[in-house]
Amino acid sequence: MIDGWSTVSSTVEYTGVRVLVRRDAVRRTDQSLGTYEYTESVDGVRVVALDDRGRIALVEENVYVCGQRLLMCPGGGCEPGEDPLAAARRELAEEAGIRAAQVELLTMMWRMPAGARTREHLYLARSLSVGEHHRDASEADMELRWVALEQAVAMCGDGRITEAGTLAAVLLTAQRTTAWSGRPPWVPTVARCRTRDRRP
Amino acid sequence: MIDGWSTVSSTVEYTGVRVLVRRDAVRRTDQSLGTYEYTESVDGVRVVALDDRGRIALVEENVYVCGQRLLMCPGGGCEPGEDPLAAARRELAEEAGIRAAQVELLTMMWRMPAGARTREHLYLARSLSVGEHHRDASEADMELRWVALEQAVAMCGDGRITEAGTLAAVLLTAQRTTAWSGRPPWVPTVARCRTRDRRP
């Protein structure tokens, strides 16, 4: 919870199959009142599977909500109570038939911070072995493609990759590897500060 | 709409202040039936404002839904009927007091493709002039910080920047500029294909 903020009331406005809508009344630090409407759903995962030849696995599938085929890293929602890392390994195996000896967290991100209490965990998987996938009926249109990491980076910039988790995960992977620039990953140099606005 | 898919029925399950929940029954290409529950809300924008010294504007604010302060590029939701580019310019002025002579689209992305029909438009703004911001009451805790682009890239990798639109926009900006590697942006080299799975 944010320092000094309090929840005055929280009401569940709608309960669906996989999503819940809440409306909260809040009191801010300055005592002003506000209302926030947001959804809650399970956390999600997205995994960059990078093979020994510098290629990553992308799955292309029909995404009804967007009305398009989208090209994405394997991933999906966590099962209730499932650890995100376990979900990442499960989705990688189910959607792409991939097992990885090494899986590391790239970052955690908020998909829609103003409207959805849903976190996305992004992983980088290496030391891969590829077997048979186990897709469910709704994933029948899914196709697996192997793309060089540098090409995937280009696809993030030209509209061929448009899914938020995949964009962030591919670009972060490029930053962590030689595909970025051959330099080691940037070392943080900015101390966290809480001063008021600083203008140029 | 996806080739061969049809919407059998679409029901509004909940209508909130800024979000609507739908449940659609669909028929897929193979005639199988499915159900999709998703939210609809206005499109959003997020803007990287890059100044002549290679720094970008980040706003830090309390985000109730996440229970955290988040560091983000200026941005927010489009007003009903508002063009995303106009929304980008408006948010930049309101939140950070910045006007830009040049604003270009970095990409459009889907924030939560499985569960939300909401697109995010990411922009890069240059040739900036900085004046007074005009934040609303809910933005009273907002602070503006100027951070070198390379440092912002590092912050995307170490957990200091965790908002999906900001992650993608900052990393794409780095790709487009010399902060990436000094090389020109990658030229797409992969032709789009629709073959079945190709394994390594």
Tab-separated table of N, CA and C in Angstrom, chain A residues 1-2 5 7 13-14 16-19 21 23-24 26 28 36-39 55 60 62-70 108-114 116-117 131 133 135 138 140-146 150-151 153-154 156-158 160 162-164 167 171-172 175 179-181 183 186 188-190 192-200, chain B residues 1-2 5 7 13-14 16-19 21 23-24 26 28 36-39 55 60 62-70 108-114 116-117 131 133 135 138 140-146 150-151 153-154 156-158 160 162-164 167 171-172 175 179-181 183 186 188-190 192-200:
chain	number	residue	atom	x	y	z
A	1	MET	N	0.852	-1.205	0.000
A	1	MET	CA	0.000	0.000	0.000
A	1	MET	C	0.886	1.253	0.000
A	2	ILE	N	0.421	2.291	-0.634
A	2	ILE	CA	1.200	3.520	-0.737
A	2	ILE	C	1.167	4.267	0.596
A	5	TRP	N	-1.854	6.452	2.168
A	5	TRP	CA	-3.137	6.227	1.498
A	5	TRP	C	-3.900	5.150	2.254
A	7	THR	N	-7.660	2.622	2.128
A	7	THR	CA	-8.842	2.175	1.399
A	7	THR	C	-10.044	2.367	2.313
A	13	GLU	N	-17.746	-5.350	-7.986
A	13	GLU	CA	-18.842	-4.904	-8.839
A	13	GLU	C	-19.277	-5.995	-9.819
A	14	TYR	N	-18.349	-6.881	-10.164
A	14	TYR	CA	-18.666	-7.937	-11.131
A	14	TYR	C	-17.700	-9.093	-10.945
A	16	GLY	N	-16.565	-12.456	-12.943
A	16	GLY	CA	-16.685	-13.229	-14.179
A	16	GLY	C	-15.965	-14.557	-14.049
A	17	VAL	N	-15.684	-15.163	-15.200
A	17	VAL	CA	-15.031	-16.463	-15.208
A	17	VAL	C	-13.568	-16.332	-14.791
A	18	ARG	N	-12.906	-15.323	-15.364
A	18	ARG	CA	-11.482	-15.174	-15.058
A	18	ARG	C	-11.122	-13.773	-14.594
A	19	VAL	N	-12.115	-12.909	-14.488
A	19	VAL	CA	-11.827	-11.524	-14.119
A	19	VAL	C	-12.863	-11.028	-13.111
A	21	VAL	N	-14.196	-7.311	-11.213
A	21	VAL	CA	-14.118	-5.849	-11.235
A	21	VAL	C	-14.386	-5.317	-9.831
A	23	ARG	N	-14.482	-1.725	-7.246
A	23	ARG	CA	-14.453	-0.261	-7.136
A	23	ARG	C	-14.127	0.089	-5.697
A	24	ASP	N	-13.019	0.803	-5.518
A	24	ASP	CA	-12.566	1.174	-4.174
A	24	ASP	C	-12.702	2.684	-3.966
A	26	VAL	N	-10.967	5.627	-1.787
A	26	VAL	CA	-9.681	5.777	-1.095
A	26	VAL	C	-9.541	7.185	-0.525
A	28	ARG	N	-6.437	9.846	0.201
A	28	ARG	CA	-5.026	10.055	-0.116
A	28	ARG	C	-4.302	10.756	1.045
A	36	TYR	N	-11.370	4.352	-7.382
A	36	TYR	CA	-10.638	3.605	-8.402
A	36	TYR	C	-11.417	2.363	-8.792
A	37	GLU	N	-11.627	2.214	-10.085
A	37	GLU	CA	-12.281	1.031	-10.636
A	37	GLU	C	-11.208	0.222	-11.346
A	38	TYR	N	-11.120	-1.059	-11.065
A	38	TYR	CA	-10.057	-1.864	-11.683
A	38	TYR	C	-10.443	-3.329	-11.706
A	39	THR	N	-9.737	-4.075	-12.530
A	39	THR	CA	-9.967	-5.512	-12.599
A	39	THR	C	-8.886	-6.242	-11.813
A	55	ARG	N	18.689	-18.021	-31.551
A	55	ARG	CA	17.315	-17.851	-32.029
A	55	ARG	C	16.341	-17.951	-30.856
A	60	GLU	N	2.762	-18.069	-33.014
A	60	GLU	CA	1.806	-17.187	-33.687
A	60	GLU	C	0.441	-17.818	-33.517
A	62	ASN	N	-4.149	-17.096	-33.311
A	62	ASN	CA	-5.317	-16.238	-33.390
A	62	ASN	C	-5.655	-15.733	-31.992
A	63	VAL	N	-5.782	-14.425	-31.863
A	63	VAL	CA	-6.170	-13.840	-30.578
A	63	VAL	C	-7.507	-13.137	-30.793
A	64	TYR	N	-8.553	-13.770	-30.325
A	64	TYR	CA	-9.903	-13.292	-30.623
A	64	TYR	C	-10.128	-11.862	-30.154
A	65	VAL	N	-9.678	-11.578	-28.937
A	65	VAL	CA	-9.970	-10.268	-28.343
A	65	VAL	C	-9.401	-9.136	-29.215
A	66	CYS	N	-8.245	-9.376	-29.834
A	66	CYS	CA	-7.615	-8.368	-30.694
A	66	CYS	C	-8.084	-8.488	-32.146
A	67	GLY	N	-8.735	-9.593	-32.491
A	67	GLY	CA	-9.173	-9.790	-33.871
A	67	GLY	C	-8.017	-9.982	-34.833
A	68	GLN	N	-6.914	-10.512	-34.351
A	68	GLN	CA	-5.698	-10.635	-35.162
A	68	GLN	C	-4.955	-11.908	-34.786
A	69	ARG	N	-4.068	-12.350	-35.704
A	69	ARG	CA	-3.030	-13.289	-35.305
A	69	ARG	C	-1.914	-12.468	-34.672
A	70	LEU	N	-1.398	-12.919	-33.545
A	70	LEU	CA	-0.289	-12.218	-32.887
A	70	LEU	C	0.897	-13.167	-32.754
A	108	MET	N	9.579	-8.100	-13.570
A	108	MET	CA	8.141	-8.165	-13.360
A	108	MET	C	7.585	-6.824	-13.843
A	109	MET	N	6.473	-6.872	-14.563
A	109	MET	CA	5.896	-5.599	-15.008
A	109	MET	C	4.390	-5.569	-14.756
A	110	TRP	N	3.863	-4.345	-14.701
A	110	TRP	CA	2.421	-4.107	-14.595
A	110	TRP	C	1.880	-3.889	-16.002
A	111	ARG	N	0.934	-4.744	-16.412
A	111	ARG	CA	0.404	-4.637	-17.779
A	111	ARG	C	-0.447	-3.375	-17.975
A	112	MET	N	-1.352	-3.093	-17.031
A	112	MET	CA	-2.260	-1.938	-17.133
A	112	MET	C	-2.382	-1.334	-15.753
A	113	PRO	N	-1.365	-0.603	-15.309
A	113	PRO	CA	-1.339	-0.193	-13.899
A	113	PRO	C	-2.526	0.651	-13.455
A	114	ALA	N	-3.137	1.410	-14.365
A	114	ALA	CA	-4.250	2.257	-13.937
A	114	ALA	C	-5.549	1.462	-13.832
A	116	ALA	N	-5.796	-2.464	-14.035
A	116	ALA	CA	-5.797	-3.909	-13.802
A	116	ALA	C	-4.737	-4.272	-12.763
A	117	ARG	N	-5.161	-4.947	-11.706
A	117	ARG	CA	-4.205	-5.419	-10.706
A	117	ARG	C	-3.682	-6.784	-11.183
A	131	GLY	N	10.916	-30.878	-27.561
A	131	GLY	CA	10.173	-32.111	-27.797
A	131	GLY	C	8.799	-31.810	-28.369
A	133	HIS	N	4.914	-30.559	-28.215
A	133	HIS	CA	4.059	-29.644	-27.450
A	133	HIS	C	2.757	-30.348	-27.066
A	135	ARG	N	-0.651	-28.634	-26.783
A	135	ARG	CA	-1.582	-27.499	-26.811
A	135	ARG	C	-3.004	-27.966	-26.585
A	138	SER	N	-8.073	-24.752	-27.842
A	138	SER	CA	-8.131	-23.339	-28.229
A	138	SER	C	-6.814	-22.873	-28.845
A	140	ALA	N	-5.202	-24.658	-31.247
A	140	ALA	CA	-5.002	-25.478	-32.449
A	140	ALA	C	-4.396	-24.697	-33.603
A	141	ASP	N	-4.658	-23.385	-33.656
A	141	ASP	CA	-4.143	-22.557	-34.749
A	141	ASP	C	-2.731	-22.050	-34.485
A	142	MET	N	-2.121	-22.475	-33.394
A	142	MET	CA	-0.828	-21.945	-32.999
A	142	MET	C	0.299	-22.530	-33.855
A	143	GLU	N	1.242	-21.675	-34.236
A	143	GLU	CA	2.415	-22.118	-34.993
A	143	GLU	C	3.676	-21.657	-34.276
A	144	LEU	N	4.657	-22.530	-34.241
A	144	LEU	CA	5.934	-22.193	-33.610
A	144	LEU	C	6.935	-21.755	-34.682
A	145	ARG	N	7.624	-20.666	-34.437
A	145	ARG	CA	8.662	-20.185	-35.364
A	145	ARG	C	9.920	-19.863	-34.574
A	146	TRP	N	11.059	-20.160	-35.153
A	146	TRP	CA	12.343	-19.807	-34.538
A	146	TRP	C	12.920	-18.622	-35.311
A	150	GLU	N	18.195	-10.916	-33.032
A	150	GLU	CA	18.305	-9.582	-33.636
A	150	GLU	C	17.122	-9.290	-34.560
A	151	GLN	N	16.646	-10.338	-35.239
A	151	GLN	CA	15.480	-10.146	-36.101
A	151	GLN	C	14.228	-9.904	-35.265
A	153	VAL	N	14.179	-8.426	-32.447
A	153	VAL	CA	14.284	-7.033	-32.001
A	153	VAL	C	13.750	-6.100	-33.094
A	154	ALA	N	14.144	-6.367	-34.333
A	154	ALA	CA	13.645	-5.549	-35.449
A	154	ALA	C	12.124	-5.637	-35.551
A	156	CYS	N	10.078	-5.985	-33.188
A	156	CYS	CA	9.478	-5.159	-32.127
A	156	CYS	C	9.335	-3.702	-32.580
A	157	GLY	N	10.168	-3.305	-33.528
A	157	GLY	CA	10.169	-1.916	-33.953
A	157	GLY	C	9.365	-1.641	-35.207
A	158	ASP	N	8.926	-2.689	-35.889
A	158	ASP	CA	8.246	-2.460	-37.172
A	158	ASP	C	6.808	-2.976	-37.201
A	160	ARG	N	5.552	-5.957	-36.291
A	160	ARG	CA	5.267	-7.391	-36.415
A	160	ARG	C	5.099	-8.062	-35.062
A	162	THR	N	3.582	-7.082	-31.410
A	162	THR	CA	2.785	-6.001	-30.792
A	162	THR	C	2.205	-6.403	-29.445
A	163	GLU	N	2.675	-7.488	-28.877
A	163	GLU	CA	2.155	-7.918	-27.568
A	163	GLU	C	3.105	-7.390	-26.496
A	164	ALA	N	2.539	-6.707	-25.494
A	164	ALA	CA	3.349	-5.959	-24.524
A	164	ALA	C	4.431	-6.800	-23.853
A	167	LEU	N	7.222	-7.718	-26.365
A	167	LEU	CA	8.050	-6.539	-26.662
A	167	LEU	C	9.084	-6.326	-25.557
A	171	LEU	N	13.221	-7.242	-25.940
A	171	LEU	CA	14.155	-6.112	-25.880
A	171	LEU	C	15.058	-6.217	-24.647
A	172	LEU	N	14.530	-6.698	-23.533
A	172	LEU	CA	15.377	-6.895	-22.348
A	172	LEU	C	16.390	-8.014	-22.566
A	175	GLN	N	19.150	-6.679	-24.498
A	175	GLN	CA	20.012	-5.858	-23.654
A	175	GLN	C	20.970	-6.724	-22.845
A	179	ALA	N	23.471	-9.319	-28.431
A	179	ALA	CA	22.654	-8.772	-29.517
A	179	ALA	C	22.433	-7.282	-29.347
A	180	TRP	N	22.579	-6.813	-28.082
A	180	TRP	CA	22.325	-5.386	-27.855
A	180	TRP	C	23.446	-4.563	-28.477
A	181	SER	N	24.664	-4.751	-28.037
A	181	SER	CA	25.718	-3.885	-28.552
A	181	SER	C	27.096	-4.492	-28.359
A	183	ARG	N	28.382	-4.712	-25.582
A	183	ARG	CA	28.805	-4.227	-24.270
A	183	ARG	C	28.113	-5.039	-23.182
A	186	TRP	N	24.072	-2.542	-18.953
A	186	TRP	CA	24.332	-1.300	-18.235
A	186	TRP	C	24.301	-1.516	-16.736
A	188	PRO	N	23.460	0.049	-13.187
A	188	PRO	CA	22.671	1.184	-12.688
A	188	PRO	C	23.581	2.261	-12.089
A	189	THR	N	23.313	3.490	-12.438
A	189	THR	CA	24.142	4.575	-11.920
A	189	THR	C	23.303	5.682	-11.293
A	190	VAL	N	21.972	5.551	-11.354
A	190	VAL	CA	21.111	6.607	-10.814
A	190	VAL	C	20.592	6.195	-9.447
A	192	ARG	N	18.087	6.285	-6.374
A	192	ARG	CA	16.667	6.588	-6.268
A	192	ARG	C	16.510	7.873	-5.464
A	193	CYS	N	15.678	8.778	-5.932
A	193	CYS	CA	15.482	10.019	-5.203
A	193	CYS	C	14.023	10.394	-5.201
A	194	ARG	N	13.641	11.200	-4.260
A	194	ARG	CA	12.238	11.559	-4.099
A	194	ARG	C	12.078	13.077	-4.019
A	195	THR	N	12.966	13.795	-4.656
A	195	THR	CA	12.856	15.252	-4.631
A	195	THR	C	11.676	15.695	-5.480
A	196	ARG	N	11.306	16.921	-5.339
A	196	ARG	CA	10.248	17.469	-6.195
A	196	ARG	C	10.790	17.597	-7.604
A	197	ASP	N	9.904	17.975	-8.501
A	197	ASP	CA	10.281	18.092	-9.921
A	197	ASP	C	11.609	18.797	-10.112
A	198	ARG	N	12.417	18.205	-10.966
A	198	ARG	CA	13.638	18.914	-11.350
A	198	ARG	C	13.567	19.168	-12.840
A	199	ARG	N	13.611	20.387	-13.196
A	199	ARG	CA	13.514	20.742	-14.616
A	199	ARG	C	14.905	20.863	-15.222
A	200	PRO	N	15.001	20.795	-16.518
A	200	PRO	CA	16.323	20.840	-17.164
A	200	PRO	C	17.031	22.169	-16.870
B	1	MET	N	-11.250	-8.833	-37.877
B	1	MET	CA	-11.654	-10.184	-37.424
B	1	MET	C	-10.734	-11.234	-38.052
B	2	ILE	N	-10.520	-12.304	-37.333
B	2	ILE	CA	-9.617	-13.356	-37.786
B	2	ILE	C	-10.301	-14.185	-38.876
B	5	TRP	N	-13.153	-17.002	-38.439
B	5	TRP	CA	-13.789	-16.980	-37.120
B	5	TRP	C	-15.047	-16.122	-37.188
B	7	THR	N	-18.351	-14.361	-34.651
B	7	THR	CA	-18.917	-14.095	-33.326
B	7	THR	C	-20.359	-14.566	-33.338
B	13	GLU	N	-21.577	-7.800	-19.992
B	13	GLU	CA	-21.820	-8.392	-18.681
B	13	GLU	C	-21.782	-7.338	-17.577
B	14	TYR	N	-21.020	-6.277	-17.815
B	14	TYR	CA	-20.880	-5.243	-16.782
B	14	TYR	C	-20.464	-3.932	-17.447
B	16	GLY	N	-19.011	-0.298	-16.319
B	16	GLY	CA	-18.508	0.524	-15.224
B	16	GLY	C	-18.285	1.950	-15.669
B	17	VAL	N	-17.513	2.676	-14.887
B	17	VAL	CA	-17.252	4.077	-15.187
B	17	VAL	C	-16.343	4.198	-16.411
B	18	ARG	N	-15.269	3.383	-16.408
B	18	ARG	CA	-14.318	3.477	-17.523
B	18	ARG	C	-14.050	2.143	-18.198
B	19	VAL	N	-14.732	1.100	-17.744
B	19	VAL	CA	-14.473	-0.222	-18.303
B	19	VAL	C	-15.777	-0.972	-18.513
B	21	VAL	N	-17.249	-4.994	-19.455
B	21	VAL	CA	-16.888	-6.411	-19.586
B	21	VAL	C	-17.840	-7.077	-20.574
B	23	ARG	N	-18.789	-10.795	-22.798
B	23	ARG	CA	-18.563	-12.222	-22.993
B	23	ARG	C	-19.120	-12.602	-24.362
B	24	ASP	N	-18.237	-13.104	-25.216
B	24	ASP	CA	-18.628	-13.469	-26.576
B	24	ASP	C	-18.568	-14.981	-26.758
B	26	VAL	N	-17.981	-17.679	-29.729
B	26	VAL	CA	-17.373	-17.626	-31.068
B	26	VAL	C	-17.335	-19.020	-31.695
B	28	ARG	N	-14.865	-21.072	-34.318
B	28	ARG	CA	-13.548	-20.995	-34.941
B	28	ARG	C	-13.557	-21.621	-36.328
B	36	TYR	N	-15.146	-16.128	-24.956
B	36	TYR	CA	-14.108	-15.185	-24.544
B	36	TYR	C	-14.719	-14.095	-23.681
B	37	GLU	N	-14.120	-13.909	-22.536
B	37	GLU	CA	-14.526	-12.845	-21.612
B	37	GLU	C	-13.423	-11.793	-21.642
B	38	TYR	N	-13.767	-10.549	-21.841
B	38	TYR	CA	-12.727	-9.525	-21.949
B	38	TYR	C	-13.293	-8.157	-21.594
B	39	THR	N	-12.381	-7.233	-21.319
B	39	THR	CA	-12.798	-5.865	-21.035
B	39	THR	C	-12.562	-4.987	-22.267
B	55	ARG	N	18.418	13.088	-22.497
B	55	ARG	CA	17.672	12.688	-21.306
B	55	ARG	C	16.194	12.528	-21.645
B	60	GLU	N	6.981	10.181	-11.716
B	60	GLU	CA	6.821	9.185	-10.660
B	60	GLU	C	5.546	9.533	-9.920
B	62	ASN	N	2.004	7.921	-7.355
B	62	ASN	CA	1.304	6.866	-6.630
B	62	ASN	C	0.298	6.215	-7.568
B	63	VAL	N	0.373	4.911	-7.687
B	63	VAL	CA	-0.600	4.181	-8.515
B	63	VAL	C	-1.364	3.246	-7.583
B	64	TYR	N	-2.575	3.656	-7.278
B	64	TYR	CA	-3.353	2.944	-6.257
B	64	TYR	C	-3.538	1.468	-6.583
B	65	VAL	N	-3.868	1.186	-7.843
B	65	VAL	CA	-4.192	-0.192	-8.222
B	65	VAL	C	-3.011	-1.131	-7.947
B	66	CYS	N	-1.790	-0.624	-8.140
B	66	CYS	CA	-0.592	-1.438	-7.898
B	66	CYS	C	-0.096	-1.319	-6.453
B	67	GLY	N	-0.598	-0.348	-5.719
B	67	GLY	CA	-0.148	-0.152	-4.345
B	67	GLY	C	1.295	0.318	-4.258
B	68	GLN	N	1.750	1.022	-5.280
B	68	GLN	CA	3.161	1.437	-5.375
B	68	GLN	C	3.266	2.806	-6.038
B	69	ARG	N	4.417	3.442	-5.814
B	69	ARG	CA	4.791	4.543	-6.710
B	69	ARG	C	5.429	3.913	-7.933
B	70	LEU	N	5.064	4.383	-9.118
B	70	LEU	CA	5.660	3.872	-10.351
B	70	LEU	C	6.309	5.012	-11.115
B	108	MET	N	2.411	0.466	-31.919
B	108	MET	CA	1.156	0.244	-31.207
B	108	MET	C	1.280	-1.131	-30.574
B	109	MET	N	0.839	-1.263	-29.343
B	109	MET	CA	0.898	-2.593	-28.724
B	109	MET	C	-0.413	-2.934	-28.010
B	110	TRP	N	-0.607	-4.238	-27.806
B	110	TRP	CA	-1.750	-4.743	-27.037
B	110	TRP	C	-1.279	-4.972	-25.615
B	111	ARG	N	-1.925	-4.292	-24.659
B	111	ARG	CA	-1.502	-4.405	-23.262
B	111	ARG	C	-1.795	-5.781	-22.676
B	112	MET	N	-3.014	-6.296	-22.892
B	112	MET	CA	-3.423	-7.595	-22.331
B	112	MET	C	-4.244	-8.312	-23.386
B	113	PRO	N	-3.586	-8.867	-24.397
B	113	PRO	CA	-4.337	-9.349	-25.563
B	113	PRO	C	-5.357	-10.442	-25.256
B	114	ALA	N	-5.132	-11.229	-24.216
B	114	ALA	CA	-6.093	-12.295	-23.930
B	114	ALA	C	-7.311	-11.778	-23.185
B	116	ALA	N	-8.127	-7.976	-22.614
B	116	ALA	CA	-8.544	-6.572	-22.714
B	116	ALA	C	-8.418	-6.073	-24.146
B	117	ARG	N	-9.507	-5.568	-24.696
B	117	ARG	CA	-9.465	-4.971	-26.027
B	117	ARG	C	-9.032	-3.508	-25.870
B	131	GLY	N	7.544	23.931	-20.154
B	131	GLY	CA	6.880	25.021	-19.441
B	131	GLY	C	6.219	24.507	-18.182
B	133	HIS	N	3.374	22.520	-16.020
B	133	HIS	CA	2.422	21.413	-16.156
B	133	HIS	C	1.046	21.828	-15.637
B	135	ARG	N	-1.424	19.482	-13.885
B	135	ARG	CA	-1.903	18.205	-13.374
B	135	ARG	C	-3.235	18.372	-12.666
B	138	SER	N	-5.795	14.321	-8.823
B	138	SER	CA	-5.336	12.956	-8.575
B	138	SER	C	-3.850	12.791	-8.913
B	140	ALA	N	-1.512	14.994	-7.845
B	140	ALA	CA	-0.791	15.918	-6.960
B	140	ALA	C	0.536	15.342	-6.473
B	141	ASP	N	0.623	14.028	-6.357
B	141	ASP	CA	1.843	13.385	-5.856
B	141	ASP	C	2.871	13.134	-6.956
B	142	MET	N	2.595	13.593	-8.156
B	142	MET	CA	3.454	13.288	-9.292
B	142	MET	C	4.732	14.136	-9.257
B	143	GLU	N	5.850	13.512	-9.581
B	143	GLU	CA	7.136	14.222	-9.670
B	143	GLU	C	7.765	13.965	-11.022
B	144	LEU	N	8.337	15.007	-11.593
B	144	LEU	CA	9.011	14.881	-12.897
B	144	LEU	C	10.507	14.717	-12.682
B	145	ARG	N	11.100	13.747	-13.355
B	145	ARG	CA	12.545	13.534	-13.275
B	145	ARG	C	13.107	13.400	-14.678
B	146	TRP	N	14.287	13.959	-14.892
B	146	TRP	CA	14.974	13.806	-16.177
B	146	TRP	C	16.111	12.814	-15.994
B	150	GLU	N	20.285	6.138	-21.489
B	150	GLU	CA	20.992	4.891	-21.164
B	150	GLU	C	20.695	4.442	-19.731
B	151	GLN	N	20.542	5.414	-18.835
B	151	GLN	CA	20.195	5.063	-17.458
B	151	GLN	C	18.769	4.527	-17.378
B	153	VAL	N	17.300	2.892	-19.684
B	153	VAL	CA	17.385	1.522	-20.193
B	153	VAL	C	17.815	0.574	-19.069
B	154	ALA	N	18.817	0.984	-18.306
B	154	ALA	CA	19.265	0.157	-17.175
B	154	ALA	C	18.132	-0.037	-16.170
B	156	CYS	N	15.054	-0.231	-16.789
B	156	CYS	CA	14.098	-1.221	-17.321
B	156	CYS	C	14.536	-2.645	-16.966
B	157	GLY	N	15.832	-2.822	-16.737
B	157	GLY	CA	16.359	-4.159	-16.488
B	157	GLY	C	16.561	-4.493	-15.030
B	158	ASP	N	16.429	-3.502	-14.148
B	158	ASP	CA	16.718	-3.780	-12.732
B	158	ASP	C	15.525	-3.545	-11.811
B	160	ARG	N	13.437	-0.926	-11.570
B	160	ARG	CA	13.018	0.421	-11.199
B	160	ARG	C	11.933	0.954	-12.127
B	162	THR	N	8.737	-0.533	-14.178
B	162	THR	CA	7.960	-1.780	-14.263
B	162	THR	C	6.616	-1.585	-14.964
B	163	GLU	N	6.426	-0.456	-15.622
B	163	GLU	CA	5.157	-0.221	-16.331
B	163	GLU	C	5.354	-0.625	-17.792
B	164	ALA	N	4.443	-1.481	-18.285
B	164	ALA	CA	4.628	-2.119	-19.591
B	164	ALA	C	4.893	-1.125	-20.729
B	167	LEU	N	8.398	0.469	-20.347
B	167	LEU	CA	9.436	-0.508	-20.696
B	167	LEU	C	9.609	-0.585	-22.211
B	171	LEU	N	12.861	1.117	-24.350
B	171	LEU	CA	13.767	0.190	-25.036
B	171	LEU	C	13.704	0.383	-26.550
B	172	LEU	N	12.524	0.689	-27.090
B	172	LEU	CA	12.422	0.966	-28.530
B	172	LEU	C	13.129	2.268	-28.892
B	175	GLN	N	16.677	1.614	-29.121
B	175	GLN	CA	16.989	0.916	-30.366
B	175	GLN	C	17.096	1.897	-31.537
B	179	ALA	N	21.891	5.279	-28.400
B	179	ALA	CA	22.009	4.663	-27.079
B	179	ALA	C	22.012	3.145	-27.178
B	180	TRP	N	21.461	2.615	-28.273
B	180	TRP	CA	21.399	1.161	-28.409
B	180	TRP	C	22.797	0.608	-28.619
B	181	SER	N	23.453	0.998	-29.710
B	181	SER	CA	24.753	0.391	-29.997
B	181	SER	C	25.587	1.234	-30.944
B	183	ARG	N	24.848	1.494	-33.893
B	183	ARG	CA	24.470	1.022	-35.229
B	183	ARG	C	23.124	1.597	-35.613
B	186	TRP	N	17.964	-1.974	-36.718
B	186	TRP	CA	17.978	-3.184	-37.527
B	186	TRP	C	17.003	-3.079	-38.692
B	188	PRO	N	14.521	-5.022	-41.107
B	188	PRO	CA	13.810	-6.306	-41.090
B	188	PRO	C	14.343	-7.226	-42.185
B	189	THR	N	14.584	-8.470	-41.830
B	189	THR	CA	15.095	-9.409	-42.828
B	189	THR	C	14.271	-10.688	-42.889
B	190	VAL	N	13.263	-10.805	-42.000
B	190	VAL	CA	12.462	-12.036	-41.986
B	190	VAL	C	11.151	-11.798	-42.720
B	192	ARG	N	7.381	-12.539	-43.666
B	192	ARG	CA	6.268	-13.097	-42.906
B	192	ARG	C	5.874	-14.433	-43.543
B	193	CYS	N	5.670	-15.436	-42.724
B	193	CYS	CA	5.313	-16.735	-43.280
B	193	CYS	C	4.230	-17.367	-42.438
B	194	ARG	N	3.523	-18.293	-42.998
B	194	ARG	CA	2.398	-18.911	-42.312
B	194	ARG	C	2.491	-20.426	-42.377
B	195	THR	N	3.718	-20.935	-42.475
B	195	THR	CA	3.881	-22.381	-42.523
B	195	THR	C	3.565	-22.982	-41.158
B	196	ARG	N	3.433	-24.272	-41.106
B	196	ARG	CA	3.254	-24.954	-39.835
B	196	ARG	C	4.557	-24.873	-39.053
B	197	ASP	N	4.516	-25.344	-37.847
B	197	ASP	CA	5.685	-25.289	-36.967
B	197	ASP	C	6.953	-25.717	-37.678
B	198	ARG	N	7.990	-24.946	-37.439
B	198	ARG	CA	9.304	-25.372	-37.913
B	198	ARG	C	10.189	-25.516	-36.692
B	199	ARG	N	10.699	-26.702	-36.500
B	199	ARG	CA	11.560	-26.948	-35.353
B	199	ARG	C	13.021	-26.737	-35.734
B	200	PRO	N	13.876	-26.591	-34.742
B	200	PRO	CA	15.292	-26.331	-35.027
B	200	PRO	C	15.922	-27.488	-35.793
